[in-house]
């Protein structure tokens, strides 16, 4: 959704908090993306979809859909703002230094996000 909005020149702020911050971890020493070992949502497991984010992503790309890395890089290249929740980092015990260094992170919280959005902004939560 974010990449589509950016493609038609709509401004986008991607807000990551709590477990979503795990998708922004720096790559492992073996080069594997930090998000690749993130667990899948319990709802997916309940639907019979098992594994981790890497296997889910591989399935997406095998079916011709864009993968996570493609989408996150497209959002970066198209000018998305990446906001990481400072409270969310503390909540899951993750240090900012553990995050990837190729995205322009802004730290803040929900108040910061709402200020950025202003009266005309839209908030989409998935």
JSON list of C-alpha atoms in Angstrom, two decimals:
[
{"chain": "A", "resi": 1, "resn": "UNK", "atom": "CA", "xyz": [0.00, 0.00, 0.00]},
{"chain": "A", "resi": 2, "resn": "UNK", "atom": "CA", "xyz": [2.79, 2.40, 0.86]},
{"chain": "A", "resi": 3, "resn": "UNK", "atom": "CA", "xyz": [4.68, 1.81, -2.39]},
{"chain": "A", "resi": 4, "resn": "UNK", "atom": "CA", "xyz": [1.48, 2.30, -4.38]},
{"chain": "A", "resi": 5, "resn": "UNK", "atom": "CA", "xyz": [0.73, 5.58, -2.60]},
{"chain": "A", "resi": 6, "resn": "UNK", "atom": "CA", "xyz": [4.29, 6.79, -3.18]},
{"chain": "A", "resi": 7, "resn": "UNK", "atom": "CA", "xyz": [4.06, 5.83, -6.87]},
{"chain": "A", "resi": 8, "resn": "UNK", "atom": "CA", "xyz": [1.24, 8.38, -7.27]},
{"chain": "A", "resi": 9, "resn": "UNK", "atom": "CA", "xyz": [3.11, 11.04, -5.26]},
{"chain": "A", "resi": 10, "resn": "UNK", "atom": "CA", "xyz": [1.22, 10.60, -2.00]},
{"chain": "A", "resi": 11, "resn": "UNK", "atom": "CA", "xyz": [3.42, 11.17, 1.06]},
{"chain": "A", "resi": 12, "resn": "UNK", "atom": "CA", "xyz": [3.90, 8.12, 3.28]},
{"chain": "A", "resi": 13, "resn": "UNK", "atom": "CA", "xyz": [5.16, 7.62, 6.83]},
{"chain": "A", "resi": 14, "resn": "UNK", "atom": "CA", "xyz": [5.81, 4.00, 7.74]},
{"chain": "A", "resi": 15, "resn": "UNK", "atom": "CA", "xyz": [5.49, 3.67, 11.53]},
{"chain": "A", "resi": 16, "resn": "UNK", "atom": "CA", "xyz": [7.10, 0.60, 13.12]},
{"chain": "A", "resi": 17, "resn": "UNK", "atom": "CA", "xyz": [6.46, -0.36, 16.73]},
{"chain": "A", "resi": 18, "resn": "UNK", "atom": "CA", "xyz": [6.76, -3.42, 18.96]},
{"chain": "A", "resi": 19, "resn": "UNK", "atom": "CA", "xyz": [7.13, -6.69, 17.00]},
{"chain": "A", "resi": 20, "resn": "UNK", "atom": "CA", "xyz": [7.07, -4.84, 13.65]},
{"chain": "A", "resi": 21, "resn": "UNK", "atom": "CA", "xyz": [10.45, -3.38, 14.62]},
{"chain": "A", "resi": 22, "resn": "UNK", "atom": "CA", "xyz": [11.92, -6.89, 14.26]},
{"chain": "A", "resi": 23, "resn": "UNK", "atom": "CA", "xyz": [11.50, -6.55, 10.49]},
{"chain": "A", "resi": 24, "resn": "UNK", "atom": "CA", "xyz": [14.02, -3.70, 10.57]},
{"chain": "A", "resi": 25, "resn": "UNK", "atom": "CA", "xyz": [16.87, -5.61, 12.24]},
{"chain": "A", "resi": 26, "resn": "UNK", "atom": "CA", "xyz": [20.29, -5.34, 10.60]},
{"chain": "A", "resi": 27, "resn": "UNK", "atom": "CA", "xyz": [21.41, -8.23, 8.40]},
{"chain": "A", "resi": 28, "resn": "UNK", "atom": "CA", "xyz": [22.96, -11.25, 10.12]},
{"chain": "A", "resi": 29, "resn": "UNK", "atom": "CA", "xyz": [26.71, -11.88, 9.70]},
{"chain": "A", "resi": 30, "resn": "UNK", "atom": "CA", "xyz": [25.89, -14.39, 6.95]},
{"chain": "A", "resi": 31, "resn": "UNK", "atom": "CA", "xyz": [24.12, -11.62, 5.00]},
{"chain": "A", "resi": 32, "resn": "UNK", "atom": "CA", "xyz": [20.62, -12.93, 5.67]},
{"chain": "A", "resi": 33, "resn": "UNK", "atom": "CA", "xyz": [18.22, -9.99, 6.11]},
{"chain": "A", "resi": 34, "resn": "UNK", "atom": "CA", "xyz": [17.28, -9.24, 9.70]},
{"chain": "A", "resi": 35, "resn": "UNK", "atom": "CA", "xyz": [13.59, -9.64, 8.94]},
{"chain": "A", "resi": 36, "resn": "UNK", "atom": "CA", "xyz": [14.09, -13.15, 7.54]},
{"chain": "A", "resi": 37, "resn": "UNK", "atom": "CA", "xyz": [13.96, -14.84, 10.95]},
{"chain": "A", "resi": 38, "resn": "UNK", "atom": "CA", "xyz": [10.93, -12.95, 12.18]},
{"chain": "A", "resi": 39, "resn": "UNK", "atom": "CA", "xyz": [8.10, -15.23, 13.23]},
{"chain": "A", "resi": 40, "resn": "UNK", "atom": "CA", "xyz": [4.88, -15.20, 11.26]},
{"chain": "A", "resi": 41, "resn": "UNK", "atom": "CA", "xyz": [1.74, -13.82, 12.85]},
{"chain": "A", "resi": 42, "resn": "UNK", "atom": "CA", "xyz": [-0.24, -16.35, 14.90]},
{"chain": "A", "resi": 43, "resn": "UNK", "atom": "CA", "xyz": [-3.19, -15.81, 12.54]},
{"chain": "A", "resi": 44, "resn": "UNK", "atom": "CA", "xyz": [-1.14, -17.28, 9.69]},
{"chain": "A", "resi": 45, "resn": "UNK", "atom": "CA", "xyz": [-0.17, -20.30, 11.75]},
{"chain": "A", "resi": 46, "resn": "UNK", "atom": "CA", "xyz": [-3.83, -20.78, 12.66]},
{"chain": "A", "resi": 47, "resn": "UNK", "atom": "CA", "xyz": [-4.61, -20.78, 8.93]},
{"chain": "A", "resi": 48, "resn": "UNK", "atom": "CA", "xyz": [-2.08, -23.57, 8.38]},
{"chain": "A", "resi": 49, "resn": "UNK", "atom": "CA", "xyz": [0.75, -21.37, 7.08]},
{"chain": "A", "resi": 50, "resn": "UNK", "atom": "CA", "xyz": [3.92, -22.27, 8.94]},
{"chain": "A", "resi": 51, "resn": "UNK", "atom": "CA", "xyz": [7.54, -21.15, 8.90]},
{"chain": "A", "resi": 52, "resn": "UNK", "atom": "CA", "xyz": [9.30, -17.85, 9.24]},
{"chain": "A", "resi": 53, "resn": "UNK", "atom": "CA", "xyz": [9.29, -14.61, 7.28]},
{"chain": "A", "resi": 54, "resn": "UNK", "atom": "CA", "xyz": [11.95, -15.84, 4.83]},
{"chain": "A", "resi": 55, "resn": "UNK", "atom": "CA", "xyz": [9.89, -18.84, 3.74]},
{"chain": "A", "resi": 56, "resn": "UNK", "atom": "CA", "xyz": [6.76, -16.69, 3.46]},
{"chain": "A", "resi": 57, "resn": "UNK", "atom": "CA", "xyz": [8.67, -14.12, 1.40]},
{"chain": "A", "resi": 58, "resn": "UNK", "atom": "CA", "xyz": [10.13, -16.82, -0.87]},
{"chain": "A", "resi": 59, "resn": "UNK", "atom": "CA", "xyz": [6.62, -18.07, -1.52]},
{"chain": "A", "resi": 60, "resn": "UNK", "atom": "CA", "xyz": [5.44, -14.59, -2.44]},
{"chain": "A", "resi": 61, "resn": "UNK", "atom": "CA", "xyz": [8.24, -14.01, -4.92]},
{"chain": "A", "resi": 62, "resn": "UNK", "atom": "CA", "xyz": [7.80, -17.52, -6.39]},
{"chain": "A", "resi": 63, "resn": "UNK", "atom": "CA", "xyz": [4.20, -16.56, -7.15]},
{"chain": "A", "resi": 64, "resn": "UNK", "atom": "CA", "xyz": [5.28, -13.31, -8.83]},
{"chain": "A", "resi": 65, "resn": "UNK", "atom": "CA", "xyz": [4.49, -10.93, -5.97]},
{"chain": "A", "resi": 66, "resn": "UNK", "atom": "CA", "xyz": [6.95, -8.37, -4.67]},
{"chain": "A", "resi": 67, "resn": "UNK", "atom": "CA", "xyz": [8.99, -9.51, -1.70]},
{"chain": "A", "resi": 68, "resn": "UNK", "atom": "CA", "xyz": [9.59, -7.60, 1.51]},
{"chain": "A", "resi": 69, "resn": "UNK", "atom": "CA", "xyz": [13.05, -6.33, 0.56]},
{"chain": "A", "resi": 70, "resn": "UNK", "atom": "CA", "xyz": [11.81, -5.14, -2.85]},
{"chain": "A", "resi": 71, "resn": "UNK", "atom": "CA", "xyz": [8.96, -3.22, -1.24]},
{"chain": "A", "resi": 72, "resn": "UNK", "atom": "CA", "xyz": [10.98, -1.68, 1.57]},
{"chain": "A", "resi": 73, "resn": "UNK", "atom": "CA", "xyz": [13.66, -0.54, -0.91]},
{"chain": "A", "resi": 74, "resn": "UNK", "atom": "CA", "xyz": [10.99, 0.86, -3.26]},
{"chain": "A", "resi": 75, "resn": "UNK", "atom": "CA", "xyz": [9.49, 2.82, -0.37]},
{"chain": "A", "resi": 76, "resn": "UNK", "atom": "CA", "xyz": [12.92, 4.16, 0.55]},
{"chain": "A", "resi": 77, "resn": "UNK", "atom": "CA", "xyz": [13.74, 5.08, -3.05]},
{"chain": "A", "resi": 78, "resn": "UNK", "atom": "CA", "xyz": [10.35, 6.75, -3.56]},
{"chain": "A", "resi": 79, "resn": "UNK", "atom": "CA", "xyz": [10.80, 8.94, -0.48]},
{"chain": "A", "resi": 80, "resn": "UNK", "atom": "CA", "xyz": [8.86, 7.28, 2.33]},
{"chain": "A", "resi": 81, "resn": "UNK", "atom": "CA", "xyz": [9.56, 8.40, 5.85]},
{"chain": "A", "resi": 82, "resn": "UNK", "atom": "CA", "xyz": [10.49, 5.59, 8.23]},
{"chain": "A", "resi": 83, "resn": "UNK", "atom": "CA", "xyz": [9.49, 6.24, 11.83]},
{"chain": "A", "resi": 84, "resn": "UNK", "atom": "CA", "xyz": [10.53, 3.89, 14.61]},
{"chain": "A", "resi": 85, "resn": "UNK", "atom": "CA", "xyz": [8.66, 4.04, 17.89]},
{"chain": "A", "resi": 86, "resn": "UNK", "atom": "CA", "xyz": [11.01, 4.78, 20.76]},
{"chain": "A", "resi": 87, "resn": "UNK", "atom": "CA", "xyz": [8.59, 3.22, 23.25]},
{"chain": "A", "resi": 88, "resn": "UNK", "atom": "CA", "xyz": [8.26, 0.15, 21.02]},
{"chain": "A", "resi": 89, "resn": "UNK", "atom": "CA", "xyz": [12.04, -0.28, 20.98]},
{"chain": "A", "resi": 90, "resn": "UNK", "atom": "CA", "xyz": [12.09, -0.24, 24.78]},
{"chain": "A", "resi": 91, "resn": "UNK", "atom": "CA", "xyz": [9.07, -2.55, 25.00]},
{"chain": "A", "resi": 92, "resn": "UNK", "atom": "CA", "xyz": [10.78, -5.34, 23.07]},
{"chain": "A", "resi": 93, "resn": "UNK", "atom": "CA", "xyz": [14.31, -4.63, 24.36]},
{"chain": "A", "resi": 94, "resn": "UNK", "atom": "CA", "xyz": [15.76, -3.69, 20.98]},
{"chain": "A", "resi": 95, "resn": "UNK", "atom": "CA", "xyz": [18.48, -1.07, 20.62]},
{"chain": "A", "resi": 96, "resn": "UNK", "atom": "CA", "xyz": [18.43, 1.34, 17.70]},
{"chain": "A", "resi": 97, "resn": "UNK", "atom": "CA", "xyz": [21.95, 0.19, 16.83]},
{"chain": "A", "resi": 98, "resn": "UNK", "atom": "CA", "xyz": [20.56, -3.27, 16.07]},
{"chain": "A", "resi": 99, "resn": "UNK", "atom": "CA", "xyz": [18.55, -1.87, 13.15]},
{"chain": "A", "resi": 100, "resn": "UNK", "atom": "CA", "xyz": [19.59, -1.79, 9.50]},
{"chain": "A", "resi": 101, "resn": "UNK", "atom": "CA", "xyz": [21.55, 1.29, 8.46]},
{"chain": "A", "resi": 102, "resn": "UNK", "atom": "CA", "xyz": [20.23, 1.80, 4.92]},
{"chain": "A", "resi": 103, "resn": "UNK", "atom": "CA", "xyz": [16.92, 3.41, 5.89]},
{"chain": "A", "resi": 104, "resn": "UNK", "atom": "CA", "xyz": [16.48, 7.02, 7.06]},
{"chain": "A", "resi": 105, "resn": "UNK", "atom": "CA", "xyz": [14.89, 6.40, 10.47]},
{"chain": "A", "resi": 106, "resn": "UNK", "atom": "CA", "xyz": [13.18, 9.06, 12.51]},
{"chain": "A", "resi": 107, "resn": "UNK", "atom": "CA", "xyz": [12.50, 8.24, 16.15]},
{"chain": "A", "resi": 108, "resn": "UNK", "atom": "CA", "xyz": [9.24, 9.23, 17.75]},
{"chain": "A", "resi": 109, "resn": "UNK", "atom": "CA", "xyz": [5.99, 7.97, 19.08]},
{"chain": "A", "resi": 110, "resn": "UNK", "atom": "CA", "xyz": [2.32, 8.21, 18.26]},
{"chain": "A", "resi": 111, "resn": "UNK", "atom": "CA", "xyz": [2.19, 11.89, 19.18]},
{"chain": "A", "resi": 112, "resn": "UNK", "atom": "CA", "xyz": [5.00, 12.57, 16.69]},
{"chain": "A", "resi": 113, "resn": "UNK", "atom": "CA", "xyz": [3.21, 10.53, 14.05]},
{"chain": "A", "resi": 114, "resn": "UNK", "atom": "CA", "xyz": [-0.09, 12.36, 14.55]},
{"chain": "A", "resi": 115, "resn": "UNK", "atom": "CA", "xyz": [1.70, 15.71, 14.33]},
{"chain": "A", "resi": 116, "resn": "UNK", "atom": "CA", "xyz": [3.31, 14.68, 11.03]},
{"chain": "A", "resi": 117, "resn": "UNK", "atom": "CA", "xyz": [-0.03, 13.52, 9.64]},
{"chain": "A", "resi": 118, "resn": "UNK", "atom": "CA", "xyz": [-1.84, 16.71, 10.66]},
{"chain": "A", "resi": 119, "resn": "UNK", "atom": "CA", "xyz": [-5.53, 17.27, 10.05]},
{"chain": "A", "resi": 120, "resn": "UNK", "atom": "CA", "xyz": [-5.38, 16.18, 6.41]},
{"chain": "A", "resi": 121, "resn": "UNK", "atom": "CA", "xyz": [-3.36, 13.00, 6.95]},
{"chain": "A", "resi": 122, "resn": "UNK", "atom": "CA", "xyz": [-4.68, 9.45, 6.72]},
{"chain": "A", "resi": 123, "resn": "UNK", "atom": "CA", "xyz": [-3.74, 6.64, 9.02]},
{"chain": "A", "resi": 124, "resn": "UNK", "atom": "CA", "xyz": [-3.90, 3.08, 7.71]},
{"chain": "A", "resi": 125, "resn": "UNK", "atom": "CA", "xyz": [-3.21, 0.29, 10.20]},
{"chain": "A", "resi": 126, "resn": "UNK", "atom": "CA", "xyz": [-2.74, -3.30, 9.11]}
]
